[in-house]
XYZ file of C-alpha atoms in Angstrom:
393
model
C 43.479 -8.306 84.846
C 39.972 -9.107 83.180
C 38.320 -6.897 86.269
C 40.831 -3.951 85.680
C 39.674 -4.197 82.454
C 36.346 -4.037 82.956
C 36.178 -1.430 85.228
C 38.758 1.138 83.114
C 36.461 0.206 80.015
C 33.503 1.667 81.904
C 35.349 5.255 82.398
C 36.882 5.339 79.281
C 34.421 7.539 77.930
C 34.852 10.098 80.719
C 38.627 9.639 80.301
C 38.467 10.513 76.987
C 36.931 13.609 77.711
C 39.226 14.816 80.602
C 42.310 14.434 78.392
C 41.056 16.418 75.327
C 40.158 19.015 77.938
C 43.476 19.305 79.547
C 45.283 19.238 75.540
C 43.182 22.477 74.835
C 44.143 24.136 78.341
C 47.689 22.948 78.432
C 48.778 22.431 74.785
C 48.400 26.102 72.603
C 48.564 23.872 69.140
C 44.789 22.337 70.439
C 43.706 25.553 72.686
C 43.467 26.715 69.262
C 41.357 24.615 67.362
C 37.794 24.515 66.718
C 35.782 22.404 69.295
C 33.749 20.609 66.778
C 37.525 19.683 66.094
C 38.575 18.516 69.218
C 35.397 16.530 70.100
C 35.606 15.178 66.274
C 39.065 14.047 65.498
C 41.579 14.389 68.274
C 38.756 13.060 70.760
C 38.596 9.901 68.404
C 42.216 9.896 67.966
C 42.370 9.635 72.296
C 39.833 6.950 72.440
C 41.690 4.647 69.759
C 44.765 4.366 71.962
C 42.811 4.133 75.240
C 41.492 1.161 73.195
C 44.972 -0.281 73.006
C 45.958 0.664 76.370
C 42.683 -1.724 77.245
C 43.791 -4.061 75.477
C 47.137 -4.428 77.095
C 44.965 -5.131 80.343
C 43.507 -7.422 78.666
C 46.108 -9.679 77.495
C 47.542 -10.374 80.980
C 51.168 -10.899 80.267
C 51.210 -10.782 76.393
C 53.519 -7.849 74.824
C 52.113 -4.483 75.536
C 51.381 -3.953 71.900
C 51.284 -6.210 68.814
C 52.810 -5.283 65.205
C 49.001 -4.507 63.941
C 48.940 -1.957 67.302
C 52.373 0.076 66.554
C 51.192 -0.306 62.853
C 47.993 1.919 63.705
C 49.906 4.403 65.855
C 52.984 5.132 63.042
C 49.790 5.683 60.686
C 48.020 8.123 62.845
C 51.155 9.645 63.633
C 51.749 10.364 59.936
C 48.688 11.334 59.700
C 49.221 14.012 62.258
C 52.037 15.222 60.296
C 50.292 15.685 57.606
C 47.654 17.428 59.060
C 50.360 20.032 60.674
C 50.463 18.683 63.758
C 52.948 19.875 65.475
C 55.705 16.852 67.196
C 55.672 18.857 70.324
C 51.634 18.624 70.120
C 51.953 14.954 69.616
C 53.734 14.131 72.312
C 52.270 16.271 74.891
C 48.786 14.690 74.145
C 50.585 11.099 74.838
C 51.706 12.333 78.238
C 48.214 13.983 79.388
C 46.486 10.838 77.964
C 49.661 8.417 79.984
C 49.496 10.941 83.397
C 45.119 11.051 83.226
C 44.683 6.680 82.748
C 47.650 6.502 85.723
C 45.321 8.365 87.873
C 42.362 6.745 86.801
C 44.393 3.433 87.879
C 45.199 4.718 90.973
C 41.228 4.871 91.591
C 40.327 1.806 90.291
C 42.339 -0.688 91.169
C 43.120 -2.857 93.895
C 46.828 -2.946 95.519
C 47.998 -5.793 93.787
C 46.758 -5.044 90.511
C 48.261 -1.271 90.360
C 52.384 -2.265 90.090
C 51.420 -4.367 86.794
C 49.049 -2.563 85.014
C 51.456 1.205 85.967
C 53.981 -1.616 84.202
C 51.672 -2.039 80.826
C 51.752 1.668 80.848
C 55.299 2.103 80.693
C 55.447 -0.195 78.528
C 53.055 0.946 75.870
C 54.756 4.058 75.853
C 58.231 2.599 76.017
C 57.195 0.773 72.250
C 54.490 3.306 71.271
C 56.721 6.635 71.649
C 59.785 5.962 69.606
C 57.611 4.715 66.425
C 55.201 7.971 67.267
C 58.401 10.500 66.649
C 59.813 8.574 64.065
C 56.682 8.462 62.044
C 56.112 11.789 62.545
C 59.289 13.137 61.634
C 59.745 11.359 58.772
C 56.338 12.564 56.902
C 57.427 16.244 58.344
C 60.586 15.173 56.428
C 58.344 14.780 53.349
C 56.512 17.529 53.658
C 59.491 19.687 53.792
C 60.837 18.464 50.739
C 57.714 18.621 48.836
C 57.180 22.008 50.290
C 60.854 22.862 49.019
C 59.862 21.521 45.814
C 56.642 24.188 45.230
C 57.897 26.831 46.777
C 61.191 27.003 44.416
C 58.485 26.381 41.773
C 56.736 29.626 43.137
C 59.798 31.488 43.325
C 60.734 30.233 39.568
C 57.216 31.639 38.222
C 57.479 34.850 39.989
C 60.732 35.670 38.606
C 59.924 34.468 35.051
C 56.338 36.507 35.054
C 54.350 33.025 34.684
C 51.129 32.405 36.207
C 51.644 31.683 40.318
C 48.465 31.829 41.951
C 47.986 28.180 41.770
C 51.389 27.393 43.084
C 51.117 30.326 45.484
C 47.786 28.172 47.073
C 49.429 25.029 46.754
C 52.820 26.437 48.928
C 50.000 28.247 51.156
C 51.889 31.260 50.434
C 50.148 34.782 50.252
C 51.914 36.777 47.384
C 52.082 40.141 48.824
C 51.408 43.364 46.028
C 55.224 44.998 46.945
C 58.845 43.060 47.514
C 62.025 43.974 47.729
C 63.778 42.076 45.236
C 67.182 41.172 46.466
C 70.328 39.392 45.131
C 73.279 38.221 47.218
C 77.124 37.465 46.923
C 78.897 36.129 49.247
C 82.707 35.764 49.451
C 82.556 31.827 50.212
C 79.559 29.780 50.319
C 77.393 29.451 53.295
C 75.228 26.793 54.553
C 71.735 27.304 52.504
C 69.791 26.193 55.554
C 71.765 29.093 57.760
C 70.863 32.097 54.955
C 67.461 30.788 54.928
C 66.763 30.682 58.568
C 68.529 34.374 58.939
C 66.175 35.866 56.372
C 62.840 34.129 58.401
C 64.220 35.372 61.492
C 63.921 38.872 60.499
C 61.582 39.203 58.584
C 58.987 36.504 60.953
C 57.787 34.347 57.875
C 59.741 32.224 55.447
C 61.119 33.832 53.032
C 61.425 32.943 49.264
C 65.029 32.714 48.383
C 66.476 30.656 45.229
C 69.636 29.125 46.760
C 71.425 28.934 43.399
C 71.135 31.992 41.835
C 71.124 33.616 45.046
C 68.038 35.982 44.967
C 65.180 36.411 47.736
C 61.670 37.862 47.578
C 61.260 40.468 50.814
C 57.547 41.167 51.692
C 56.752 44.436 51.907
C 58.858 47.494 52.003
C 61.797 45.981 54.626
C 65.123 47.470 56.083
C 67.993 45.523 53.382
C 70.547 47.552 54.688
C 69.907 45.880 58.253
C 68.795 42.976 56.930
C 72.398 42.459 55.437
C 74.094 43.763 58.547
C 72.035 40.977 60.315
C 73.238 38.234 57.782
C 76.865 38.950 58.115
C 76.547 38.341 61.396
C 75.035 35.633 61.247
C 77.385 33.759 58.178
C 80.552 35.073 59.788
C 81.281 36.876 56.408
C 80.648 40.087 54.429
C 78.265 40.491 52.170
C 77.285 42.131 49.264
C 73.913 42.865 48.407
C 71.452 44.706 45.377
C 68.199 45.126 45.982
C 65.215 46.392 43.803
C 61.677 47.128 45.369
C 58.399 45.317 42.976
C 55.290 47.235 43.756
C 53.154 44.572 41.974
C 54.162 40.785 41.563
C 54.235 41.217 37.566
C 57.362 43.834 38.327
C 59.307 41.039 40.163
C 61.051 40.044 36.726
C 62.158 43.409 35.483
C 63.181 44.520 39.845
C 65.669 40.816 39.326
C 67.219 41.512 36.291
C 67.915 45.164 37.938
C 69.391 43.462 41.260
C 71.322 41.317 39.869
C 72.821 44.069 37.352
C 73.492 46.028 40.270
C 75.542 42.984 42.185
C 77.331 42.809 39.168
C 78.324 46.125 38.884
C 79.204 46.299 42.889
C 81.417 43.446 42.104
C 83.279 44.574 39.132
C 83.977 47.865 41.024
C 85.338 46.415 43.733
C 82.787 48.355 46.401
C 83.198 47.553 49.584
C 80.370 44.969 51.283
C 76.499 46.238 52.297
C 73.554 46.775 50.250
C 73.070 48.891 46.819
C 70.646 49.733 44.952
C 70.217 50.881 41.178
C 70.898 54.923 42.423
C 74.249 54.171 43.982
C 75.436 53.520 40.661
C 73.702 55.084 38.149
C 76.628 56.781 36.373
C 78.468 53.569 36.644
C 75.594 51.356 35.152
C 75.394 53.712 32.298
C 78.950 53.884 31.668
C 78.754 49.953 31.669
C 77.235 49.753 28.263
C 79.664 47.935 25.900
C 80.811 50.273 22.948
C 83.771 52.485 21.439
C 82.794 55.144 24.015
C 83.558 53.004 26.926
C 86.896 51.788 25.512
C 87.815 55.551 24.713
C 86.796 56.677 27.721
C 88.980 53.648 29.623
C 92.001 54.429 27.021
C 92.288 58.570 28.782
C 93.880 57.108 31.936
C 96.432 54.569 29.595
C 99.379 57.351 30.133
C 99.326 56.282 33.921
C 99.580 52.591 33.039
C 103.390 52.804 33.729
C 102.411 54.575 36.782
C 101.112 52.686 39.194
C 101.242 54.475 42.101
C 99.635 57.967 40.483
C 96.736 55.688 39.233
C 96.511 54.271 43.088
C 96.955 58.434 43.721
C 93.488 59.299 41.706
C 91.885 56.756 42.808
C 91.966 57.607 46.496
C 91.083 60.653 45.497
C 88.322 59.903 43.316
C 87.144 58.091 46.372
C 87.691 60.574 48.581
C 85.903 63.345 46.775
C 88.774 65.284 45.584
C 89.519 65.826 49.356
C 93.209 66.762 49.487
C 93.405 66.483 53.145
C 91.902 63.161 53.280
C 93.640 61.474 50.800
C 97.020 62.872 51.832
C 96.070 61.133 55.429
C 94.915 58.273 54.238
C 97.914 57.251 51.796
C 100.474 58.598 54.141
C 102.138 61.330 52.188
C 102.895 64.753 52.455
C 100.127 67.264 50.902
C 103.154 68.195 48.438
C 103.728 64.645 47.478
C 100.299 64.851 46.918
C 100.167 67.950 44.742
C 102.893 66.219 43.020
C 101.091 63.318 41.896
C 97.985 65.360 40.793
C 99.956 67.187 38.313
C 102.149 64.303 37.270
C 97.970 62.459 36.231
C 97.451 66.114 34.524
C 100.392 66.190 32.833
C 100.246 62.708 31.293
C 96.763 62.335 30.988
C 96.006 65.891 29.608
C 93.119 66.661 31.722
C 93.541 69.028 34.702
C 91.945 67.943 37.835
C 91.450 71.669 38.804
C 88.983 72.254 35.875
C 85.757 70.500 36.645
C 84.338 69.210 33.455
C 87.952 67.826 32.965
C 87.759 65.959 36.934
C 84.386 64.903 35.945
C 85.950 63.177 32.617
C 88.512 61.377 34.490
C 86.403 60.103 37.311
C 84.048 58.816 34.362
C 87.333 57.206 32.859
C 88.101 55.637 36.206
C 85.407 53.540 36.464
C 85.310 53.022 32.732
C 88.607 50.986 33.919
C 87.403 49.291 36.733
C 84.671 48.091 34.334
C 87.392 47.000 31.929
C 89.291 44.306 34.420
C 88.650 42.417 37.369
C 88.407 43.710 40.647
C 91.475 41.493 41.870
C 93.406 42.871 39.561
C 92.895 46.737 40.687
C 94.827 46.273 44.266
C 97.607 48.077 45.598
C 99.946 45.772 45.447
C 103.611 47.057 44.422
C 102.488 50.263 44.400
C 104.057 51.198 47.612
C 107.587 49.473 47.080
C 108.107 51.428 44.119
C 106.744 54.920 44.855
C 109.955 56.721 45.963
C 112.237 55.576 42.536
C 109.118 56.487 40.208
C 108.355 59.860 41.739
C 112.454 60.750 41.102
C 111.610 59.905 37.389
């Protein structure tokens, strides 16, 4: 093999230079670099394992490559990784380097010297590729957690108003002047790693998102209300979402706290899933402010406690806009059963529904209520069964 070696030693140099012109044509990771990059580092990077491919020529029927060789390769591998490299990059530079030397052998050598050095080939890359991609995935592996790590710590300074720029350069993360702060609730847990990749998927960049408490950072002014829509989807649930928009990054604290008094709100009440913001429930989140008001205003609708079925009555028709028609349809009943039930609420509460300062008060007191008790506890249930006996009462 010592002539094979000699005479692939003498085109190394031109071998070196066909392969890092076929990775910028054929791989878009190095058609993108800088020449004085690819003739610098990845053309030194090629010549280094051409050097141990010669050396497997060399050494006649020794093992294709020793522990120092596969050493060398798992540290320029991690390098790589470190460095961004793509895997996919990786590997496709190890096949255009494996295809270019096979044809090179093909020219070079005589007939009885091609089966055992195509052999050393294989063999290099049967040991070489399998300590390559395991190297390399376990710095990206690394990376991503140290990544993780300053990113939540960007996340954690942006909602507390800290200082972020640093972190923002260390994360490589440009911290945009407007976001759409956003908190989530979900009706079961979802995989973190699914929620995350939904939210990069639409918007095209990763996304900031504490896992725990459940709040992202949008860029920019984007869509929630699809956004959401395209979540549920994709966690096979429903989902409720606030969101408040941050025109500067020293607003993201105060747009949070709104969010996430929003969510709460949404929750308490009971409203169905999709996205809120502070406008959908402005009466409500004024009406949620502890005090003797709020209890008095809670205590108006007390008469119907005995009553289920009337208070399941206004509700529907709270809901419903003081629609007769559509509340009679949508609870079943007769528009005189309905009529019924309104004045049985005016009668014991003491506020008639056909005066509107009066409706107003008892749609106020309604939600009053719902602030007062859980949302489980505000369902229909019983209501039905026991309609016909209390409407005879």
């Amino acid at each position: 093999m010592s002539d094979l070696h000699a005479r692939m030693a003498a085109r190394v140099g031109d071998l070196t230079a066909v392969v890092v012109a076929r990775c910028a044509a054929e791989a878009p990771f190095y058609g993108a670099l800088p020449p004085a990059t690819l003739q610098g580092e990845v053309a030194r990077s090629i010549a280094a394992v051409h050097a141990l491919l010669l050396r497997a020529l060399r050494d006649g029927d020794g093992g294709p490559m020793g522990p120092g060789d596969l050493t060398r390769l798992i540290e320029w591998s991690a390098r790589r990784a470190e460095e961004r490299v793509p895997l996919e990059a990786v590997i496709a530079a190890y096949l255009i380097g494996a295809e270019v030397w096979w044809q090179t052998l093909t020219e070079v050598a005589e007939p009885g010297e091609l089966a055992g050095a195509g052999g050393k080939l294989l063999a290099c890359l049967h040991a070489a590729l399998p300590a390559v991609v395991l190297a390399h995935q376990n710095a990206q592996e690394d990376l991503h957690s140290e990544d993780k790590r300053v990113r939540r710590a960007l996340l954690g300074a942006l909602l507390a108003g800290r200082p972020y720029e640093e972190l923002a350069g260390v994360a490589r993360v440009a911290v945009v002047g407007e976001y759409e702060v956003v908190a989530f609730a979900f009706e079961s847990d979802p995989p973190s790693r699914l929620v995350q990749s939904s939210l990069d998927a639409f918007t095209g960049i990763p996304v900031l998102m504490d896992h725990v408490a459940r709040i992202a950072l949008l860029p920019g002014r984007s869509d929630v209300p699809v956004l959401v829509a395209r979540l549920e989807k994709d966690v096979g649930q429903p989902v409720r979402a606030a969101a408040a928009r941050s025109s500067v990054p020293a607003a993201i604290p105060s747009a949070a706290q709104e969010a996430g008094r929003v969510l709460d709100l949404v929750r308490r009440l009971g409203r169905p899933p999709g996205c809120y913001r502070l406008d959908d429930v402005l009466l409500e989140h004024q009406l949620a402010r502890p005090g003797d008001g709020l209890v008095r205003l809670a205590a108006k609708l007390d008469p119907l406690e005995e009553h289920p079925y009337l208070l399941e009555t206004l509700r529907v028709f709270v809901e419903r806009g003081l629609n007769r028609r559509q509340t009679a349809l949508e609870l079943c009943v007769h528009r005189n059963t309905l009529d019924y039930r309104l004045q049985r609420v005016s009668a014991l509460t003491g506020l008639d529904l056909a005066v509107p300062a009066q409706a107003r008060l008892i749609q106020a007191a309604l939600v009053a209520r719902d602030l007062a008790e859980p949302a489980d506890h505000r369902g229909v249930t019983g209501w039905q069964g026991s309609a016909g006996a209390a409407e005879s009462g």
